CSV table of C-alpha atoms and ligand atoms in Angstrom, one decimal:
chain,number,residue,atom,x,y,z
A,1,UNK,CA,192.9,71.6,116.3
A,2,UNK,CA,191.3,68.1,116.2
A,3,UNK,CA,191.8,66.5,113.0
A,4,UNK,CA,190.6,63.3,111.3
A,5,UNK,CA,193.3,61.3,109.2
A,6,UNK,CA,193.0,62.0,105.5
A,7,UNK,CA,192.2,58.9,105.1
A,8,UNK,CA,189.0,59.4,106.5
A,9,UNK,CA,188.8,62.3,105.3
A,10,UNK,CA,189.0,61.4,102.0
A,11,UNK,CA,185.8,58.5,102.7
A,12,UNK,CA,182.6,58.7,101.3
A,13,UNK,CA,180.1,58.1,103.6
A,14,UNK,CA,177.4,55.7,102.8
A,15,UNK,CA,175.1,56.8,100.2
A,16,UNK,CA,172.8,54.0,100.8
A,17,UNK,CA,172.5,54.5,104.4
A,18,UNK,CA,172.3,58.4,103.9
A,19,UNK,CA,169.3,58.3,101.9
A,20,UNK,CA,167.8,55.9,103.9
A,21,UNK,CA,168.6,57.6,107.2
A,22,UNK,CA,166.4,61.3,105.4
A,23,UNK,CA,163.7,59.1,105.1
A,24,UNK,CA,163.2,57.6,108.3
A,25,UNK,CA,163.9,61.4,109.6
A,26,UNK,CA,161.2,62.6,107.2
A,27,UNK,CA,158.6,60.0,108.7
A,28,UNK,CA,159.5,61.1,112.0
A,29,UNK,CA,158.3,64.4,111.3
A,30,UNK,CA,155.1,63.1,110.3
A,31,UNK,CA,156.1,62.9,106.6
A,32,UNK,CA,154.2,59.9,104.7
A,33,UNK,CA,157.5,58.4,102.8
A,34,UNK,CA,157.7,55.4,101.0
A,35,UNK,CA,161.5,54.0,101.6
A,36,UNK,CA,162.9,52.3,98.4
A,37,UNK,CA,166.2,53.3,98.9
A,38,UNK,CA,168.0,51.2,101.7
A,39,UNK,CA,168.6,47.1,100.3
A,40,UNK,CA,167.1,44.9,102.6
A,41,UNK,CA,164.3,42.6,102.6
A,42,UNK,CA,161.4,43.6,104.5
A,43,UNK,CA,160.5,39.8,105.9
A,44,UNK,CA,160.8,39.0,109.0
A,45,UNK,CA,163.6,36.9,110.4
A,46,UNK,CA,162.2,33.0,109.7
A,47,UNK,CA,160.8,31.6,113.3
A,48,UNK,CA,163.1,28.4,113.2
A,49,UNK,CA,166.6,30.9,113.0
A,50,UNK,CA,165.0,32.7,115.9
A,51,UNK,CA,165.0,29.9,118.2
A,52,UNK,CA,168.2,28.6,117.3
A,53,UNK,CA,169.0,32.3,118.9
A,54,UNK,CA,167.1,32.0,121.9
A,55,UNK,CA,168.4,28.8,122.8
A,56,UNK,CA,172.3,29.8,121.8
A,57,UNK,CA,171.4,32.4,124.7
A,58,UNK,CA,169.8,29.6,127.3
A,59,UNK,CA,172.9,27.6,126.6
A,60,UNK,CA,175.3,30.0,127.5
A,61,UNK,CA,177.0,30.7,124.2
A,62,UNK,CA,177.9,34.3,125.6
A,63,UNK,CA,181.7,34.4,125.5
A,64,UNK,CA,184.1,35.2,122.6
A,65,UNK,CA,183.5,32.6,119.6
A,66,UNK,CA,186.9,31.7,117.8
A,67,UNK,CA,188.1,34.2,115.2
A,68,UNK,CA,187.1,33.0,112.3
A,69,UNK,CA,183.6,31.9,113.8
A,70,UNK,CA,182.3,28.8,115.6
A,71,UNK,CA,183.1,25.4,113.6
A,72,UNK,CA,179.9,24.1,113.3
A,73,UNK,CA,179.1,27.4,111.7
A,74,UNK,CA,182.6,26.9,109.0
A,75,UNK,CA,181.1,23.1,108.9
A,76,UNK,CA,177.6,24.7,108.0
A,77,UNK,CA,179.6,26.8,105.6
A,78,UNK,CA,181.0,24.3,104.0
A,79,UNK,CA,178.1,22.0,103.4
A,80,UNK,CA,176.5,25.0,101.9
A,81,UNK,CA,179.4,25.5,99.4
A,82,UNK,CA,178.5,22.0,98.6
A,83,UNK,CA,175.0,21.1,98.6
A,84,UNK,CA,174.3,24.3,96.8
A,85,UNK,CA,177.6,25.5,94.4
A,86,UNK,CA,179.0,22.2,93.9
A,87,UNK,CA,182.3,23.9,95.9
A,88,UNK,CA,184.6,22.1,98.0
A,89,UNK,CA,186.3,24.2,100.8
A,90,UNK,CA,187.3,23.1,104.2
A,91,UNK,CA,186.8,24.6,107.5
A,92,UNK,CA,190.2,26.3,107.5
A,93,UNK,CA,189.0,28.1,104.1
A,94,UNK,CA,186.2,30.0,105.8
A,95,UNK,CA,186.4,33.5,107.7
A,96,UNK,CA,183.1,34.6,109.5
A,97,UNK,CA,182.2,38.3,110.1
A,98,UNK,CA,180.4,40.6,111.1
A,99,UNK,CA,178.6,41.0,107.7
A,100,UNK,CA,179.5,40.6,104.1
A,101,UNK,CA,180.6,44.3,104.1
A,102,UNK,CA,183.0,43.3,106.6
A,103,UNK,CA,184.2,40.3,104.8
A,104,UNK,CA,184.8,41.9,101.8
A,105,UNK,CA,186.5,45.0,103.2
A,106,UNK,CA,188.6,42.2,105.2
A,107,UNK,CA,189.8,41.0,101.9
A,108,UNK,CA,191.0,44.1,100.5
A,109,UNK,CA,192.9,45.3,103.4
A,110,UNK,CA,194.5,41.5,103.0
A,111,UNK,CA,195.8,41.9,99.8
A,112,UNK,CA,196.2,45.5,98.2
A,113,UNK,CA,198.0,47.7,99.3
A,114,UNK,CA,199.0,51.5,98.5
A,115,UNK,CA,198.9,51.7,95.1
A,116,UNK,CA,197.4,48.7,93.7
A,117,UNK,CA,195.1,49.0,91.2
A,118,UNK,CA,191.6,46.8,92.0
A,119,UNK,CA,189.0,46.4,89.0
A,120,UNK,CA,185.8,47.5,89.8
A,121,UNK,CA,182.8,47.4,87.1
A,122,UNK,CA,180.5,50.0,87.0
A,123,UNK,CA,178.0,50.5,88.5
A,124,UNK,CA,179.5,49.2,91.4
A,125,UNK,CA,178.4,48.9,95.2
A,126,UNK,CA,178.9,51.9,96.9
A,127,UNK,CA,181.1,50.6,99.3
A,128,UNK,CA,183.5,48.8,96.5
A,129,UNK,CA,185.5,51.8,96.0
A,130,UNK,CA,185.3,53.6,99.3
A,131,UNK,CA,186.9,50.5,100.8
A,132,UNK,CA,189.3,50.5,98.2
A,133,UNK,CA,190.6,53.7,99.0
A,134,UNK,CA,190.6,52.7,102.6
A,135,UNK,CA,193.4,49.9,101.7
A,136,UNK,CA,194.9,52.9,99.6
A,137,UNK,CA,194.5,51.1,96.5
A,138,UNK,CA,193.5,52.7,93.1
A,139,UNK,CA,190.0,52.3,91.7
A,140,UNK,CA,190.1,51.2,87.5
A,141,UNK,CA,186.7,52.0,87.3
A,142,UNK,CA,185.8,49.7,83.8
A,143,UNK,CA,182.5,51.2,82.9
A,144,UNK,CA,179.1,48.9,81.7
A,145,UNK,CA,176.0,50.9,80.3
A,146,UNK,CA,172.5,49.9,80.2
A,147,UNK,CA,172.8,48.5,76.5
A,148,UNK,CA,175.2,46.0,77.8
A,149,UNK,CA,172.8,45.2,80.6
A,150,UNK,CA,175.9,46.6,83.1
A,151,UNK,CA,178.1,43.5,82.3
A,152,UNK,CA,181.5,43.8,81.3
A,153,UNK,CA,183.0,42.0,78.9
A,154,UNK,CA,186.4,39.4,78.7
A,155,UNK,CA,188.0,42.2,76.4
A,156,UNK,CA,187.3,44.9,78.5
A,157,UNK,CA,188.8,43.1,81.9
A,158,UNK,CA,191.2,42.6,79.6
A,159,UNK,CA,192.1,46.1,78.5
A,160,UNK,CA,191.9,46.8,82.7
A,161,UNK,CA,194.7,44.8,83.6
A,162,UNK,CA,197.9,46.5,84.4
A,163,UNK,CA,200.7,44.6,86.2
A,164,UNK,CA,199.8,46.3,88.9
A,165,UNK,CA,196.1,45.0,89.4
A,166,UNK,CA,195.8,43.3,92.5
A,167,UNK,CA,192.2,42.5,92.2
A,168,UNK,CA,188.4,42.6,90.3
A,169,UNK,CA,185.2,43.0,92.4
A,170,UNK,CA,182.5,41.2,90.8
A,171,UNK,CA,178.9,41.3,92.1
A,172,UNK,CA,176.7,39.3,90.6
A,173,UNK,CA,173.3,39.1,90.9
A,174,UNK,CA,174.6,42.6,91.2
A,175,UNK,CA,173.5,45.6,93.5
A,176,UNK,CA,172.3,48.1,92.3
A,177,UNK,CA,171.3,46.7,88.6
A,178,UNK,CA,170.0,43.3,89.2
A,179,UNK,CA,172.2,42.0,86.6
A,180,UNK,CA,172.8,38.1,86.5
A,181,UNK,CA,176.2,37.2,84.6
A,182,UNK,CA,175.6,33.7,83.2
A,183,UNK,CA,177.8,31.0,83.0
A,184,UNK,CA,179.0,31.6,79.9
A,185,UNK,CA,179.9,35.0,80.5
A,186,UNK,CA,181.9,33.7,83.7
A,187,UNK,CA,183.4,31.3,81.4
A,188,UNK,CA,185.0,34.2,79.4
A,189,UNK,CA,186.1,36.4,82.2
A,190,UNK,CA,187.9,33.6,84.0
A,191,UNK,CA,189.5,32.7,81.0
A,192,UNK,CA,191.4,36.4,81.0
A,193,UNK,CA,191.8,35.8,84.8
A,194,UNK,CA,193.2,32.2,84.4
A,195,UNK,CA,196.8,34.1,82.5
A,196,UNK,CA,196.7,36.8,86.0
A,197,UNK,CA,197.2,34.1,88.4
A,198,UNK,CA,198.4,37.0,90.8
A,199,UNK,CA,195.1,39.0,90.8
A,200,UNK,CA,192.1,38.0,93.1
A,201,UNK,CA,188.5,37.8,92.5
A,202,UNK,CA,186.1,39.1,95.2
A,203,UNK,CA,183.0,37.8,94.1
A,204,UNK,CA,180.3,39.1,96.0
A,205,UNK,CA,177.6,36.5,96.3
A,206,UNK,CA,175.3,38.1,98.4
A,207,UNK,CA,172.1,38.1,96.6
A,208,UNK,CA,173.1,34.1,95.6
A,209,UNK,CA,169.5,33.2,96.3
A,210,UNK,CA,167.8,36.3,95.0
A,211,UNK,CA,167.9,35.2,91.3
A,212,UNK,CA,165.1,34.7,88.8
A,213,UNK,CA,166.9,33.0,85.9
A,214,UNK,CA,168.3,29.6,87.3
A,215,UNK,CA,170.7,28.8,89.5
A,216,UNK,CA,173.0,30.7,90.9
A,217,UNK,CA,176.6,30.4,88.6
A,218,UNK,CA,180.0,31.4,91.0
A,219,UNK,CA,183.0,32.0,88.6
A,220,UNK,CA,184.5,29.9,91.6
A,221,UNK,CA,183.1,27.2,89.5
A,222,UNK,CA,186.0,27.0,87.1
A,223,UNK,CA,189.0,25.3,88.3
A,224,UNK,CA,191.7,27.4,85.7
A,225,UNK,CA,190.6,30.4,88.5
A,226,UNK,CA,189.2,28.7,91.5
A,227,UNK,CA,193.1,29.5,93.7
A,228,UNK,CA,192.7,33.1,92.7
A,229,UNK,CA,188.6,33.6,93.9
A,230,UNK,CA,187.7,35.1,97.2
A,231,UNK,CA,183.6,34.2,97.2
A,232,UNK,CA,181.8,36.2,99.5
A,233,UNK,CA,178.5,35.3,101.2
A,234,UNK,CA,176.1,36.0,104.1
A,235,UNK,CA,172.9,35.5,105.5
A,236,UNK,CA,171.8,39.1,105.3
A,237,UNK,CA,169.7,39.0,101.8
A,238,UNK,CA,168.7,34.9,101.6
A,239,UNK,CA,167.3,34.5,104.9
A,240,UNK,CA,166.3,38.0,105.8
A,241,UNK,CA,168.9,38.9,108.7
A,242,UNK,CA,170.5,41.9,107.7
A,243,UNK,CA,170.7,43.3,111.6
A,244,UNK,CA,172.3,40.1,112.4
A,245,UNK,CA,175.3,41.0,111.0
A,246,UNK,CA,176.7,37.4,109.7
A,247,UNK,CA,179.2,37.0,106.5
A,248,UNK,CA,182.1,35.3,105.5
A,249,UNK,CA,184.6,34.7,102.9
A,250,UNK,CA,185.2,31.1,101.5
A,251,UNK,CA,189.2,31.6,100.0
A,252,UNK,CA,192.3,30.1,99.4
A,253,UNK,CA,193.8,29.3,102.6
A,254,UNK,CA,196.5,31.9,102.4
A,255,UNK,CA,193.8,34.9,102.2
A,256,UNK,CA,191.8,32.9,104.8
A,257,UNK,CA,194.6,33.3,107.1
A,258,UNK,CA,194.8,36.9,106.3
A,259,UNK,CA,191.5,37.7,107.5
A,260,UNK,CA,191.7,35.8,110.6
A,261,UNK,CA,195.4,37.6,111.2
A,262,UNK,CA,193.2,40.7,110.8
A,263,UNK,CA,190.0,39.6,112.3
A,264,UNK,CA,192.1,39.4,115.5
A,265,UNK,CA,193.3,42.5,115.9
A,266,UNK,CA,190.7,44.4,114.9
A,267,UNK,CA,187.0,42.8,115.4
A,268,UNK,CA,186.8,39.2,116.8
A,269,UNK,CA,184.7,36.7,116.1
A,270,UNK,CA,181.3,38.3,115.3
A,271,UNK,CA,178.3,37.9,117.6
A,272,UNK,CA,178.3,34.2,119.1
A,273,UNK,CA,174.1,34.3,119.1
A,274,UNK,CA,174.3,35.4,115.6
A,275,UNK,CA,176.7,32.6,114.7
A,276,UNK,CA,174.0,30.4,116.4
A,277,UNK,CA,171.7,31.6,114.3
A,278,UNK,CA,173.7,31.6,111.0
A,279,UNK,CA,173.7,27.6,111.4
A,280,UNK,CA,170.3,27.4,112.1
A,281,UNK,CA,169.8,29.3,108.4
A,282,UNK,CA,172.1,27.3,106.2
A,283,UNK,CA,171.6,23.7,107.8
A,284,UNK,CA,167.9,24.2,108.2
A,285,UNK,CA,165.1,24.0,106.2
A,286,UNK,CA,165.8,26.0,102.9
A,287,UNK,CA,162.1,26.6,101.8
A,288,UNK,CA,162.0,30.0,103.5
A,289,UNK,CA,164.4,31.1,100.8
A,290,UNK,CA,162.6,30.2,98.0
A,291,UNK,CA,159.3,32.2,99.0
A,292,UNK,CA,160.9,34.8,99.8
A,293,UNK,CA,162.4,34.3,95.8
A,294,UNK,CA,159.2,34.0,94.3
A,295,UNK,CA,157.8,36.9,96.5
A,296,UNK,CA,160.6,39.0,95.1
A,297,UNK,CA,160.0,37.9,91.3
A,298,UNK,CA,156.4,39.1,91.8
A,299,UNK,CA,157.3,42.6,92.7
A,300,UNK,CA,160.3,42.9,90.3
A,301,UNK,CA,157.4,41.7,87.6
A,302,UNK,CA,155.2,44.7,89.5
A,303,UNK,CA,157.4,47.7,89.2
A,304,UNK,CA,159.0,47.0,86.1
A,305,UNK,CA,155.6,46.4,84.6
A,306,UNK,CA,154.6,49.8,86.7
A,307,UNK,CA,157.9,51.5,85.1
A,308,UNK,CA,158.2,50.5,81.5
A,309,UNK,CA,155.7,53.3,80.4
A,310,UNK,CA,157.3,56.2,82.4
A,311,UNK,CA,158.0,58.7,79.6
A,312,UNK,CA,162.3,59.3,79.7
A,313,UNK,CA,162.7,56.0,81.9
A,314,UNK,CA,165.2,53.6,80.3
A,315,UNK,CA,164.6,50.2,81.9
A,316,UNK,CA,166.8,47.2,81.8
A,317,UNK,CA,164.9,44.3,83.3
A,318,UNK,CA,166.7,42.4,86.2
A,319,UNK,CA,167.1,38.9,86.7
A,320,UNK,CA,168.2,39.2,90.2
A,321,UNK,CA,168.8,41.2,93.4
A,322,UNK,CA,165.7,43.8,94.3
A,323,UNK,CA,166.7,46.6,92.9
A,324,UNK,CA,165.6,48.7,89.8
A,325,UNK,CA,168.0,50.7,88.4
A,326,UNK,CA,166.4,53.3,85.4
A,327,UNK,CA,168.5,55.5,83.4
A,328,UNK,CA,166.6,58.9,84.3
A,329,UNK,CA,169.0,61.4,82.3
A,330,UNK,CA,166.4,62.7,80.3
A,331,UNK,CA,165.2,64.7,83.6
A,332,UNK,CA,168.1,66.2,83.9
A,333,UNK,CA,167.9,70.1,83.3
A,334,UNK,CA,164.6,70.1,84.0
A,335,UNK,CA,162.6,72.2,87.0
A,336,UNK,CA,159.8,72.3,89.5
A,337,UNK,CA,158.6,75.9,89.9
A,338,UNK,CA,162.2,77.3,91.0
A,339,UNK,CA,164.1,73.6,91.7
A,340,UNK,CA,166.1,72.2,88.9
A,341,UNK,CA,167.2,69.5,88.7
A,342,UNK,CA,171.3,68.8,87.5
A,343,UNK,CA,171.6,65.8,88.5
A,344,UNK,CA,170.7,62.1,89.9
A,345,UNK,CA,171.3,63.4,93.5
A,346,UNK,CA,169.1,66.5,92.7
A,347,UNK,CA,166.2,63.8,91.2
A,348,UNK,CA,166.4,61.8,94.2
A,349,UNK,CA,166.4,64.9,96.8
A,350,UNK,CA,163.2,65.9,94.2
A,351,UNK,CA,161.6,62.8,94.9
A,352,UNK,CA,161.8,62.3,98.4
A,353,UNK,CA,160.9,66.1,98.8
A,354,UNK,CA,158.3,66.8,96.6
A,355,UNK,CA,156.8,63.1,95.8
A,356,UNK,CA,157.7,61.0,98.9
A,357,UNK,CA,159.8,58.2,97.7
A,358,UNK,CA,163.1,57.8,98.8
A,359,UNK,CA,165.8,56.3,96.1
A,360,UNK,CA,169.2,56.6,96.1
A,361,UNK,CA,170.9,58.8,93.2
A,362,UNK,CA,173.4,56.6,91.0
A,363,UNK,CA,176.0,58.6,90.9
A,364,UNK,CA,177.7,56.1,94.4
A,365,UNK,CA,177.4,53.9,92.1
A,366,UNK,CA,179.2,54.8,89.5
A,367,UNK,CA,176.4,55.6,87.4
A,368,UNK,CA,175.1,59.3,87.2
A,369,UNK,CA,172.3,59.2,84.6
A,370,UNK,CA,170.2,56.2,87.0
A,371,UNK,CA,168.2,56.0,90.0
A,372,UNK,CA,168.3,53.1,92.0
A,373,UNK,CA,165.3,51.5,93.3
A,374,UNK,CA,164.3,48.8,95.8
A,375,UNK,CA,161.0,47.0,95.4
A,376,UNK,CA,161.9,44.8,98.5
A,377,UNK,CA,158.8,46.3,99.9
A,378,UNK,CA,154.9,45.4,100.0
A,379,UNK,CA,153.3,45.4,96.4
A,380,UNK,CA,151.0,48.2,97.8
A,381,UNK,CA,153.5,50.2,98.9
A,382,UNK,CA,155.9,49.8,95.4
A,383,UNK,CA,152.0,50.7,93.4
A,384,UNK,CA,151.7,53.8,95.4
A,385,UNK,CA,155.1,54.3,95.3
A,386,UNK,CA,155.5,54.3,91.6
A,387,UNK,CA,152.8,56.3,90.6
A,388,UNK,CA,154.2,59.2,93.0
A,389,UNK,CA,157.2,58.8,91.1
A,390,UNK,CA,155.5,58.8,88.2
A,391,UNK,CA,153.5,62.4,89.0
A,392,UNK,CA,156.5,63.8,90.6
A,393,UNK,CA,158.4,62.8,86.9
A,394,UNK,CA,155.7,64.6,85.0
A,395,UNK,CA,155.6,67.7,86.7
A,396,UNK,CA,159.0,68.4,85.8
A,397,UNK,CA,159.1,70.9,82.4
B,1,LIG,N1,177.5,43.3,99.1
B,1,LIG,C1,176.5,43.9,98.5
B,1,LIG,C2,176.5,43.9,97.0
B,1,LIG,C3,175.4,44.4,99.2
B,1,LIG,O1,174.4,44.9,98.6
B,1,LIG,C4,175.4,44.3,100.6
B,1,LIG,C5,174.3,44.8,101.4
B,1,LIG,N2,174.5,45.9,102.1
B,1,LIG,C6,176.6,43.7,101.2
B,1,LIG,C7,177.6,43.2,100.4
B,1,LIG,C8,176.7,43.6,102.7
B,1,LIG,O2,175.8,42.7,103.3
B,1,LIG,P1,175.9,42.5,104.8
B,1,LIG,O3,174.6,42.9,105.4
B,1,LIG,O4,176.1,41.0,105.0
B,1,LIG,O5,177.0,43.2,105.4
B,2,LIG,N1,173.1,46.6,100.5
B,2,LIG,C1,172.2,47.5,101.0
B,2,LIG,C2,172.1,48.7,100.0
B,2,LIG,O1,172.9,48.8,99.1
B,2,LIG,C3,172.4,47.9,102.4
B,2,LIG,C4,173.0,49.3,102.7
B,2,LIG,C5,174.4,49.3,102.7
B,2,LIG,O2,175.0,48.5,103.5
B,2,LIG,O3,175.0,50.0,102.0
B,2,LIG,O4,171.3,49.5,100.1
């Protein structure tokens, strides 16, 4: 008998892309339904990235790039890390990949290994502890509820740590709550981190640019920790190029080298044209990203202005990322008709059957009494969208 490994047996698979994947079924049947479950922004790719593409193609750039990625794309890197995070790194520091997801899985497999414990807040990225389990490390899931507006705190990190933690993932502006730790906040966790020197920080930068309260604070920033912080990064989210497929870390040399030791086994180099491209977005002109910001802050404004007066919706209100992310446990044990619903999963299979709107059920993340939204989508669709929602919520008794 044909038989996968247990260790992919024991994998998740994506929750994010699951939900998303029913709803583009549903629509091709004909269905009329409003996707707010997959992340990604619905802009187009910015015209000046795309011609950097089509000329990396004129010019030949069609044969493997190095491992860790081209140099003028580290360089670009680099003068990024700068310009915008007051960071120094070198060249050698940076590892590109084939998305941030690949970059941060990268890590992991780098430096835990069976049974080390990694720290991961909740709610979490879905992905977080499936790929943890892939390096067969232990997930210390340290919990953060909406009255704490999903941030942990110095003295719970601090409970967390065994002398076997290897590592703490750290997203912030975070996916799925939107939350923005401030600098002060940073301040307190790298103080705890500062008397671990052996455990790593993955901080997951991603949605860097997506952030309505100021700029963007990387614990990185704090030289007590800066030897022990992996920062991950991409163009996905900033410059709308998810299907690009372009991350990379920016780490201490020695977990640098790790990913390029692994890199070469197992991927190469990502895509040469997208590398192309990738230069083209972080050396080029940066105003793309900032309307894309403000276009973001005017729908977050929308849908949590939409939201706040949905009877048995708890709302925190997020200061980054595109994501909503209610409590919506006073649904549960409710019905519709003969449907009743237990649980998040049940309320998001409810909504996407019954009202139309796909979201994805918090339980992935860590969370089972929220929903998470994304309002990276027109302002018409996220008004019809919510008031669906909003019919679909009061017809449950
Ligand atoms: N981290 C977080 C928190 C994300 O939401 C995403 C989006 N899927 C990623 C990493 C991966 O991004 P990428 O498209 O660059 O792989
Ligand atoms: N970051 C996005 C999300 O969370 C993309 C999907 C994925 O890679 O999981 O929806």
């Amino acid at each position: 008998m044909t038989q996968v490994s247990d260790r992919l047996a024991s994998l998740s698979p994506s929750e994010t892309l699951a939900m998303s994947q029913k709803s583009q079924e549903l629509k091709a049947q004909g269905v009329d339904v409003i996707n707010l479950s997959v992340g990604e922004p619905d802009f187009f790719t910015p015209d000046h990235i795309k011609e950097a593409a089509k000329k990396a193609i004129d010019d030949n750039f069609s044969f493997y790039s190095p491992v860790p990625g081209y140099m003028d794309l580290r360089k670009a890197i680099v003068d990024k890390l700068k310009r915008e995070n007051d960071l120094d790194y070198t060249a050698d520091q940076i590892i590109v990949s084939g998305g941030a997801k690949q970059s941060v899985c990268n890590v992991l497999l780098c430096v835990v290994g069976p049974g080390d414990e990694v720290i991961v807040p909740a709610p979490y990225w879905v992905s977080y502890v499936e790929m943890v389990k892939l390096a067969e490390g232990k997930n210390v899931i340290v919990e953060a509820g909406i009255e704490q507006d999903f941030k942990i705190t110095p003295a719970q990190l601090e409970a967390a740590i065994t002398p076997r933690t290897k590592a703490l993932i750290l997203c912030s502006p975070s996916n799925p709550t939107g939350s923005v730790y401030s600098r002060e906040e940073l301040k307190g966790l790298a103080e705890v981190l500062a008397k671990h020197p052996n455990i790593v920080v993955i901080a997951d930068e991603i949605y860097e640019h997506i952030n309505y309260v100021g700029r963007h604070e990387s614990i990185a920033q704090f030289p007590e920790v800066k030897d022990q912080v992996a920062i991950i990064n991409g163009v996905s989210k900033a410059y709308a190029m998810t299907g690009w497929r372009i991350g990379f870390v920016a780490a201490p040399l020695w977990i640098a080298k790790a990913c390029n030791k692994l890199q070469g086994q197992y991927t190469s180099g990502p895509s040469s044209i997208a590398q192309k491209a990738s230069v083209a977005a972080f050396a080029g002109d940066q105003s793309c990203v900032e309307e894309m910001r403000i276009a973001f802050q005017r729908r977050r404004d929308l849908v949590v202005d939409l939201c706040k007066d949905i009877p048995g919706m708890k709302l925190n209100v997020p200061q980054g990322a595109f994501y909503l992310f209610p409590e919506v446990d006073s649904y549960y044990g409710k019905s519709f008709g003969d449907r009743r619903i237990n649980d998040a999963g049940d309320l998001a299979m409810y909504l996407l059957e019954e009202g139309h709107v796909a979201t994805v059920g918090g339980t992935a993340f860590g969370a089972p009494k929220c929903l998470r939204f994304s309002y990276a989508t027109s302002d018409e669709n996220l008004i019809e969208a919510i008031a669906r929602i909003k019919k679909a919520l009061a017809a449950l008794k």
